[in-house]
Amino acid sequence: MKQAIDIEDLLVWAYRDMQAEQLWDDDTSSRLGIASGWGAIASVGAYGAVVQSSSYIPEPGDRDDAALVHRTVLGLDDAFLVKGQGGLSVYDRGLLAEAGCTLVERSGERPLMIQPDGVAVPLERVVISVYLVLHARVASRPDCYADVARRRGRPTKDGEVAEGLTYDEMIHARAVYAVWHAALGILAGDLAGRLARWEPTAPKANEAPWLQPRRRVLEVVSGDNSEAPKPLKRRRNIPC
């Protein structure tokens, strides 16, 4: 009988305990390069990232499950951020196409969104696989500054909402967290019924912890905040 497991915990098991990226030796992984984020993951050790080790003893079938998780993570597409008057919006390729926009990807440069009227808007790529793997390795979550409230009244001269933190930095971090959370939901759906030992469930992590009452934002979230995978294929304005 398969064991139910939160998708976030499954990733921690795959990357911290099983070191899944070392189990799949297909040539495809070496061809993905920086565009998929794997080049960034492979080189992160040079920047002093801490990779936790584990004394976990694999059970039969674990290697195949971990390798399948890794392949599925690498198969997730990137997301794109664009800044507007209401903050940051998150897009994927499907949503851009539905909006009549053309995605232009340029080697070594920021991608562009060509709107129906011909106006080119720079996009920021969010490589989902990078965030999923790096945070799973150390069992962490992207920092979304959940305990920082938007400062009332006139902004400070440098736009800070807290010491050392600007408003733009805060909404960017929250947009990345929203992408990470949505990707967990997508991944849980993609892996449903495909693993030998595990049955992943949608993420219990709060979708927007910065919207929780301030007395609760630092508490462990125990409720299931998602009944179904959350697609990225819709515009998401990040409330702050």
PDB file of C-alpha atoms in Angstrom:
ATOM      1  CA  MET A   1       0.000   0.000   0.000  1.00  0.00           C
ATOM      2  CA  LYS A   2       1.349   3.411  -0.961  1.00  0.00           C
ATOM      3  CA  GLN A   3       2.148   5.940   1.721  1.00  0.00           C
ATOM      4  CA  ALA A   4       0.625   9.420   1.450  1.00  0.00           C
ATOM      5  CA  ILE A   5       3.197  12.184   1.696  1.00  0.00           C
ATOM      6  CA  ASP A   6       3.064  15.950   1.344  1.00  0.00           C
ATOM      7  CA  ILE A   7       4.730  16.943  -1.916  1.00  0.00           C
ATOM      8  CA  GLU A   8       7.175  19.209  -0.078  1.00  0.00           C
ATOM      9  CA  ASP A   9       8.235  16.328   2.170  1.00  0.00           C
ATOM     10  CA  LEU A  10       8.577  14.086  -0.879  1.00  0.00           C
ATOM     11  CA  LEU A  11      11.048  16.522  -2.437  1.00  0.00           C
ATOM     12  CA  VAL A  12      13.054  16.674   0.788  1.00  0.00           C
ATOM     13  CA  TRP A  13      13.192  12.886   0.798  1.00  0.00           C
ATOM     14  CA  ALA A  14      14.230  12.768  -2.865  1.00  0.00           C
ATOM     15  CA  TYR A  15      16.948  15.419  -2.767  1.00  0.00           C
ATOM     16  CA  ARG A  16      18.243  15.426   0.803  1.00  0.00           C
ATOM     17  CA  ASP A  17      17.884  11.746   1.682  1.00  0.00           C
ATOM     18  CA  MET A  18      18.177  10.077  -1.736  1.00  0.00           C
ATOM     19  CA  GLN A  19      20.262  12.736  -3.554  1.00  0.00           C
ATOM     20  CA  ALA A  20      18.042  12.154  -6.561  1.00  0.00           C
ATOM     21  CA  GLU A  21      20.083  14.248  -8.970  1.00  0.00           C
ATOM     22  CA  GLN A  22      22.860  11.643  -8.766  1.00  0.00           C
ATOM     23  CA  LEU A  23      20.565   8.713  -9.551  1.00  0.00           C
ATOM     24  CA  TRP A  24      19.595   9.753 -13.050  1.00  0.00           C
ATOM     25  CA  ASP A  25      22.536   9.572 -15.412  1.00  0.00           C
ATOM     26  CA  ASP A  26      20.687  10.192 -18.671  1.00  0.00           C
ATOM     27  CA  ASP A  27      22.572  12.330 -21.200  1.00  0.00           C
ATOM     28  CA  THR A  28      19.527  14.598 -21.384  1.00  0.00           C
ATOM     29  CA  SER A  29      20.383  16.119 -18.006  1.00  0.00           C
ATOM     30  CA  SER A  30      23.720  17.379 -19.289  1.00  0.00           C
ATOM     31  CA  ARG A  31      22.083  19.020 -22.304  1.00  0.00           C
ATOM     32  CA  LEU A  32      19.503  20.985 -20.358  1.00  0.00           C
ATOM     33  CA  GLY A  33      22.033  23.568 -19.210  1.00  0.00           C
ATOM     34  CA  ILE A  34      21.212  26.872 -17.583  1.00  0.00           C
ATOM     35  CA  ALA A  35      17.911  27.292 -19.431  1.00  0.00           C
ATOM     36  CA  SER A  36      16.356  24.538 -17.317  1.00  0.00           C
ATOM     37  CA  GLY A  37      18.198  25.615 -14.201  1.00  0.00           C
ATOM     38  CA  TRP A  38      20.298  22.487 -13.963  1.00  0.00           C
ATOM     39  CA  GLY A  39      23.450  24.384 -14.845  1.00  0.00           C
ATOM     40  CA  ALA A  40      22.703  26.728 -11.960  1.00  0.00           C
ATOM     41  CA  ILE A  41      22.078  23.841  -9.582  1.00  0.00           C
ATOM     42  CA  ALA A  42      25.268  22.038 -10.615  1.00  0.00           C
ATOM     43  CA  SER A  43      27.388  25.141 -10.025  1.00  0.00           C
ATOM     44  CA  VAL A  44      25.802  26.342  -6.801  1.00  0.00           C
ATOM     45  CA  GLY A  45      28.429  24.547  -4.715  1.00  0.00           C
ATOM     46  CA  ALA A  46      30.994  27.044  -5.897  1.00  0.00           C
ATOM     47  CA  TYR A  47      29.105  29.758  -4.044  1.00  0.00           C
ATOM     48  CA  GLY A  48      29.223  28.121  -0.671  1.00  0.00           C
ATOM     49  CA  ALA A  49      25.773  26.525  -0.554  1.00  0.00           C
ATOM     50  CA  VAL A  50      25.350  24.062   2.293  1.00  0.00           C
ATOM     51  CA  VAL A  51      24.120  20.632   1.216  1.00  0.00           C
ATOM     52  CA  GLN A  52      22.848  18.522   4.093  1.00  0.00           C
ATOM     53  CA  SER A  53      23.652  14.843   4.184  1.00  0.00           C
ATOM     54  CA  SER A  54      21.381  12.110   5.463  1.00  0.00           C
ATOM     55  CA  SER A  55      21.767   8.701   7.110  1.00  0.00           C
ATOM     56  CA  TYR A  56      18.593   7.477   5.415  1.00  0.00           C
ATOM     57  CA  ILE A  57      18.762   3.819   4.318  1.00  0.00           C
ATOM     58  CA  PRO A  58      16.922   3.315   0.996  1.00  0.00           C
ATOM     59  CA  GLU A  59      14.207   0.707   0.710  1.00  0.00           C
ATOM     60  CA  PRO A  60      13.461  -1.383  -2.397  1.00  0.00           C
ATOM     61  CA  GLY A  61      12.097   0.842  -5.156  1.00  0.00           C
ATOM     62  CA  ASP A  62      13.330   4.067  -3.584  1.00  0.00           C
ATOM     63  CA  ARG A  63      15.963   4.693  -6.248  1.00  0.00           C
ATOM     64  CA  ASP A  64      13.431   4.440  -9.063  1.00  0.00           C
ATOM     65  CA  ASP A  65      10.982   6.700  -7.227  1.00  0.00           C
ATOM     66  CA  ALA A  66      13.647   9.326  -6.531  1.00  0.00           C
ATOM     67  CA  ALA A  67      14.849   9.270 -10.139  1.00  0.00           C
ATOM     68  CA  LEU A  68      11.271   9.719 -11.384  1.00  0.00           C
ATOM     69  CA  VAL A  69      10.776  12.679  -9.031  1.00  0.00           C
ATOM     70  CA  HIS A  70      13.959  14.245 -10.395  1.00  0.00           C
ATOM     71  CA  ARG A  71      12.956  13.777 -14.030  1.00  0.00           C
ATOM     72  CA  THR A  72       9.555  15.293 -13.322  1.00  0.00           C
ATOM     73  CA  VAL A  73      11.064  18.300 -11.549  1.00  0.00           C
ATOM     74  CA  LEU A  74      13.368  18.952 -14.504  1.00  0.00           C
ATOM     75  CA  GLY A  75      10.355  18.734 -16.810  1.00  0.00           C
ATOM     76  CA  LEU A  76       8.608  21.689 -15.158  1.00  0.00           C
ATOM     77  CA  ASP A  77       8.643  24.781 -17.325  1.00  0.00           C
ATOM     78  CA  ASP A  78       9.885  28.177 -16.216  1.00  0.00           C
ATOM     79  CA  ALA A  79       7.678  31.002 -15.009  1.00  0.00           C
ATOM     80  CA  PHE A  80       8.036  34.677 -15.896  1.00  0.00           C
ATOM     81  CA  LEU A  81       7.589  37.822 -13.820  1.00  0.00           C
ATOM     82  CA  VAL A  82       6.580  41.223 -15.123  1.00  0.00           C
ATOM     83  CA  LYS A  83       6.241  44.371 -13.067  1.00  0.00           C
ATOM     84  CA  GLY A  84       3.087  46.434 -13.431  1.00  0.00           C
ATOM     85  CA  GLN A  85       1.212  49.149 -11.581  1.00  0.00           C
ATOM     86  CA  GLY A  86      -0.376  46.594  -9.263  1.00  0.00           C
ATOM     87  CA  GLY A  87       2.882  44.870  -8.378  1.00  0.00           C
ATOM     88  CA  LEU A  88       4.367  41.756  -9.949  1.00  0.00           C
ATOM     89  CA  SER A  89       2.408  39.375 -12.141  1.00  0.00           C
ATOM     90  CA  VAL A  90       3.336  35.757 -12.853  1.00  0.00           C
ATOM     91  CA  TYR A  91       2.930  34.187 -16.287  1.00  0.00           C
ATOM     92  CA  ASP A  92       3.722  30.938 -18.017  1.00  0.00           C
ATOM     93  CA  ARG A  93       4.031  30.240 -21.725  1.00  0.00           C
ATOM     94  CA  GLY A  94       0.418  29.171 -22.063  1.00  0.00           C
ATOM     95  CA  LEU A  95      -0.933  32.316 -20.475  1.00  0.00           C
ATOM     96  CA  LEU A  96       1.286  34.521 -22.610  1.00  0.00           C
ATOM     97  CA  ALA A  97      -0.036  32.795 -25.724  1.00  0.00           C
ATOM     98  CA  GLU A  98      -3.648  33.158 -24.563  1.00  0.00           C
ATOM     99  CA  ALA A  99      -3.063  36.880 -24.076  1.00  0.00           C
ATOM    100  CA  GLY A 100      -1.859  37.159 -27.669  1.00  0.00           C
ATOM    101  CA  CYS A 101       1.720  37.828 -26.603  1.00  0.00           C
ATOM    102  CA  THR A 102       4.851  36.376 -28.155  1.00  0.00           C
ATOM    103  CA  LEU A 103       7.644  35.116 -25.920  1.00  0.00           C
ATOM    104  CA  VAL A 104      11.118  35.946 -27.232  1.00  0.00           C
ATOM    105  CA  GLU A 105      13.933  34.088 -25.501  1.00  0.00           C
ATOM    106  CA  ARG A 106      17.432  35.374 -26.109  1.00  0.00           C
ATOM    107  CA  SER A 107      20.595  33.549 -25.114  1.00  0.00           C
ATOM    108  CA  GLY A 108      22.300  35.330 -22.235  1.00  0.00           C
ATOM    109  CA  GLU A 109      19.654  38.068 -22.102  1.00  0.00           C
ATOM    110  CA  ARG A 110      16.333  38.639 -20.417  1.00  0.00           C
ATOM    111  CA  PRO A 111      13.335  37.204 -22.289  1.00  0.00           C
ATOM    112  CA  LEU A 112      10.838  39.619 -23.831  1.00  0.00           C
ATOM    113  CA  MET A 113       7.061  39.623 -23.991  1.00  0.00           C
ATOM    114  CA  ILE A 114       5.900  41.132 -27.285  1.00  0.00           C
ATOM    115  CA  GLN A 115       2.382  42.418 -26.687  1.00  0.00           C
ATOM    116  CA  PRO A 116      -0.315  42.453 -29.423  1.00  0.00           C
ATOM    117  CA  ASP A 117       0.346  46.169 -29.973  1.00  0.00           C
ATOM    118  CA  GLY A 118       4.022  45.424 -30.639  1.00  0.00           C
ATOM    119  CA  VAL A 119       5.357  46.796 -27.356  1.00  0.00           C
ATOM    120  CA  ALA A 120       8.216  44.705 -25.947  1.00  0.00           C
ATOM    121  CA  VAL A 121       8.212  44.167 -22.184  1.00  0.00           C
ATOM    122  CA  PRO A 122      11.227  42.619 -20.385  1.00  0.00           C
ATOM    123  CA  LEU A 123      10.455  39.533 -18.320  1.00  0.00           C
ATOM    124  CA  GLU A 124      12.308  37.943 -15.456  1.00  0.00           C
ATOM    125  CA  ARG A 125      12.660  34.198 -15.729  1.00  0.00           C
ATOM    126  CA  VAL A 126      11.995  32.126 -12.608  1.00  0.00           C
ATOM    127  CA  VAL A 127      13.630  28.718 -13.064  1.00  0.00           C
ATOM    128  CA  ILE A 128      11.304  26.574 -10.996  1.00  0.00           C
ATOM    129  CA  SER A 129      13.555  23.506 -10.873  1.00  0.00           C
ATOM    130  CA  VAL A 130      16.301  25.517  -9.169  1.00  0.00           C
ATOM    131  CA  TYR A 131      14.075  26.668  -6.313  1.00  0.00           C
ATOM    132  CA  LEU A 132      12.488  23.249  -5.818  1.00  0.00           C
ATOM    133  CA  VAL A 133      15.813  21.402  -5.669  1.00  0.00           C
ATOM    134  CA  LEU A 134      17.800  23.879  -3.599  1.00  0.00           C
ATOM    135  CA  HIS A 135      15.111  24.291  -0.960  1.00  0.00           C
ATOM    136  CA  ALA A 136      14.415  20.561  -0.827  1.00  0.00           C
ATOM    137  CA  ARG A 137      18.102  19.837  -0.243  1.00  0.00           C
ATOM    138  CA  VAL A 138      18.069  21.811   3.005  1.00  0.00           C
ATOM    139  CA  ALA A 139      14.363  21.379   3.883  1.00  0.00           C
ATOM    140  CA  SER A 140      13.654  25.106   3.654  1.00  0.00           C
ATOM    141  CA  ARG A 141      11.157  27.389   1.961  1.00  0.00           C
ATOM    142  CA  PRO A 142      11.737  30.577  -0.037  1.00  0.00           C
ATOM    143  CA  ASP A 143      11.774  33.591   2.260  1.00  0.00           C
ATOM    144  CA  CYS A 144       8.627  35.649   1.681  1.00  0.00           C
ATOM    145  CA  TYR A 145       9.041  38.088   4.605  1.00  0.00           C
ATOM    146  CA  ALA A 146       5.774  36.888   6.116  1.00  0.00           C
ATOM    147  CA  ASP A 147       6.344  38.974   9.245  1.00  0.00           C
ATOM    148  CA  VAL A 148       6.810  42.253   7.344  1.00  0.00           C
ATOM    149  CA  ALA A 149       3.773  44.460   6.844  1.00  0.00           C
ATOM    150  CA  ARG A 150       3.636  47.229   4.266  1.00  0.00           C
ATOM    151  CA  ARG A 151       4.606  50.458   5.973  1.00  0.00           C
ATOM    152  CA  ARG A 152       1.782  52.946   6.266  1.00  0.00           C
ATOM    153  CA  GLY A 153       2.090  56.560   5.223  1.00  0.00           C
ATOM    154  CA  ARG A 154       4.784  57.981   3.003  1.00  0.00           C
ATOM    155  CA  PRO A 155       7.620  55.627   2.045  1.00  0.00           C
ATOM    156  CA  THR A 156      11.102  56.295   3.295  1.00  0.00           C
ATOM    157  CA  LYS A 157      13.614  57.944   1.018  1.00  0.00           C
ATOM    158  CA  ASP A 158      15.098  54.641  -0.135  1.00  0.00           C
ATOM    159  CA  GLY A 159      11.774  52.802  -0.295  1.00  0.00           C
ATOM    160  CA  GLU A 160      12.484  50.557   2.678  1.00  0.00           C
ATOM    161  CA  VAL A 161       9.573  48.723   4.314  1.00  0.00           C
ATOM    162  CA  ALA A 162      11.860  47.340   7.010  1.00  0.00           C
ATOM    163  CA  GLU A 163      15.512  47.776   7.858  1.00  0.00           C
ATOM    164  CA  GLY A 164      17.541  46.588   4.881  1.00  0.00           C
ATOM    165  CA  LEU A 165      14.463  45.544   2.888  1.00  0.00           C
ATOM    166  CA  THR A 166      12.873  47.548   0.082  1.00  0.00           C
ATOM    167  CA  TYR A 167       9.298  47.209  -1.077  1.00  0.00           C
ATOM    168  CA  ASP A 168      10.422  45.896  -4.487  1.00  0.00           C
ATOM    169  CA  GLU A 169      12.580  43.249  -2.822  1.00  0.00           C
ATOM    170  CA  MET A 170       9.676  42.172  -0.651  1.00  0.00           C
ATOM    171  CA  ILE A 171       7.138  41.762  -3.460  1.00  0.00           C
ATOM    172  CA  HIS A 172       9.739  39.956  -5.572  1.00  0.00           C
ATOM    173  CA  ALA A 173      10.377  37.454  -2.786  1.00  0.00           C
ATOM    174  CA  ARG A 174       6.634  36.911  -2.391  1.00  0.00           C
ATOM    175  CA  ALA A 175       6.195  36.377  -6.129  1.00  0.00           C
ATOM    176  CA  VAL A 176       8.941  33.737  -6.107  1.00  0.00           C
ATOM    177  CA  TYR A 177       7.302  32.058  -3.109  1.00  0.00           C
ATOM    178  CA  ALA A 178       3.970  32.016  -4.964  1.00  0.00           C
ATOM    179  CA  VAL A 179       5.637  30.369  -7.983  1.00  0.00           C
ATOM    180  CA  TRP A 180       7.352  27.820  -5.734  1.00  0.00           C
ATOM    181  CA  HIS A 181       4.061  26.978  -4.007  1.00  0.00           C
ATOM    182  CA  ALA A 182       2.126  26.659  -7.263  1.00  0.00           C
ATOM    183  CA  ALA A 183       4.885  24.453  -8.688  1.00  0.00           C
ATOM    184  CA  LEU A 184       4.523  22.107  -5.717  1.00  0.00           C
ATOM    185  CA  GLY A 185       0.848  21.675  -6.567  1.00  0.00           C
ATOM    186  CA  ILE A 186       1.608  21.020 -10.229  1.00  0.00           C
ATOM    187  CA  LEU A 187       4.287  18.505  -9.294  1.00  0.00           C
ATOM    188  CA  ALA A 188       1.944  16.639  -6.944  1.00  0.00           C
ATOM    189  CA  GLY A 189      -0.525  16.256  -9.805  1.00  0.00           C
ATOM    190  CA  ASP A 190       2.163  15.167 -12.272  1.00  0.00           C
ATOM    191  CA  LEU A 191       3.413  12.449  -9.904  1.00  0.00           C
ATOM    192  CA  ALA A 192      -0.002  11.163  -8.790  1.00  0.00           C
ATOM    193  CA  GLY A 193      -0.224   7.392  -9.165  1.00  0.00           C
ATOM    194  CA  ARG A 194       3.244   7.074 -10.712  1.00  0.00           C
ATOM    195  CA  LEU A 195       5.465   6.241  -7.722  1.00  0.00           C
ATOM    196  CA  ALA A 196       5.916   2.768  -6.296  1.00  0.00           C
ATOM    197  CA  ARG A 197       6.015   3.674  -2.606  1.00  0.00           C
ATOM    198  CA  TRP A 198       4.624   7.188  -2.270  1.00  0.00           C
ATOM    199  CA  GLU A 199       1.383   8.965  -3.107  1.00  0.00           C
ATOM    200  CA  PRO A 200       2.082  12.709  -3.084  1.00  0.00           C
ATOM    201  CA  THR A 201      -0.537  15.087  -1.754  1.00  0.00           C
ATOM    202  CA  ALA A 202      -0.992  18.780  -2.496  1.00  0.00           C
ATOM    203  CA  PRO A 203       1.172  21.150  -0.433  1.00  0.00           C
ATOM    204  CA  LYS A 204       0.171  21.959   3.117  1.00  0.00           C
ATOM    205  CA  ALA A 205       2.419  25.007   3.085  1.00  0.00           C
ATOM    206  CA  ASN A 206       0.403  28.207   3.247  1.00  0.00           C
ATOM    207  CA  GLU A 207      -0.133  29.782  -0.177  1.00  0.00           C
ATOM    208  CA  ALA A 208       0.350  33.341   1.107  1.00  0.00           C
ATOM    209  CA  PRO A 209       1.698  33.331   4.688  1.00  0.00           C
ATOM    210  CA  TRP A 210       2.134  37.118   4.655  1.00  0.00           C
ATOM    211  CA  LEU A 211      -1.679  37.432   4.646  1.00  0.00           C
ATOM    212  CA  GLN A 212      -1.993  35.564   7.948  1.00  0.00           C
ATOM    213  CA  PRO A 213      -2.653  37.567  11.154  1.00  0.00           C
ATOM    214  CA  ARG A 214       0.674  38.876  12.395  1.00  0.00           C
ATOM    215  CA  ARG A 215       0.411  36.886  15.620  1.00  0.00           C
ATOM    216  CA  ARG A 216       0.315  33.687  13.548  1.00  0.00           C
ATOM    217  CA  VAL A 217       2.755  34.257  10.727  1.00  0.00           C
ATOM    218  CA  LEU A 218       5.648  32.582  12.515  1.00  0.00           C
ATOM    219  CA  GLU A 219       3.603  29.552  13.637  1.00  0.00           C
ATOM    220  CA  VAL A 220       3.901  26.229  11.855  1.00  0.00           C
ATOM    221  CA  VAL A 221       1.094  25.892   9.322  1.00  0.00           C
ATOM    222  CA  SER A 222      -0.697  22.614   9.953  1.00  0.00           C
ATOM    223  CA  GLY A 223      -3.871  22.974   7.893  1.00  0.00           C
ATOM    224  CA  ASP A 224      -4.171  21.714   4.345  1.00  0.00           C
ATOM    225  CA  ASN A 225      -4.404  24.883   2.270  1.00  0.00           C
ATOM    226  CA  SER A 226      -4.837  23.172  -1.079  1.00  0.00           C
ATOM    227  CA  GLU A 227      -7.384  20.623  -2.219  1.00  0.00           C
ATOM    228  CA  ALA A 228      -6.030  20.391  -5.776  1.00  0.00           C
ATOM    229  CA  PRO A 229      -2.884  21.276  -7.691  1.00  0.00           C
ATOM    230  CA  LYS A 230      -2.630  24.987  -8.431  1.00  0.00           C
ATOM    231  CA  PRO A 231      -1.754  25.713 -12.042  1.00  0.00           C
ATOM    232  CA  LEU A 232       0.524  28.557 -12.959  1.00  0.00           C
ATOM    233  CA  LYS A 233      -1.503  29.035 -16.105  1.00  0.00           C
ATOM    234  CA  ARG A 234      -3.239  32.174 -14.956  1.00  0.00           C
ATOM    235  CA  ARG A 235      -2.125  35.646 -14.056  1.00  0.00           C
ATOM    236  CA  ARG A 236      -1.331  36.052 -10.385  1.00  0.00           C
ATOM    237  CA  ASN A 237      -1.007  39.476  -8.826  1.00  0.00           C
ATOM    238  CA  ILE A 238       0.935  39.210  -5.607  1.00  0.00           C
ATOM    239  CA  PRO A 239      -0.957  40.979  -2.772  1.00  0.00           C
ATOM    240  CA  CYS A 240       1.270  42.700  -0.279  1.00  0.00           C
TER     241      CYS A 240
END
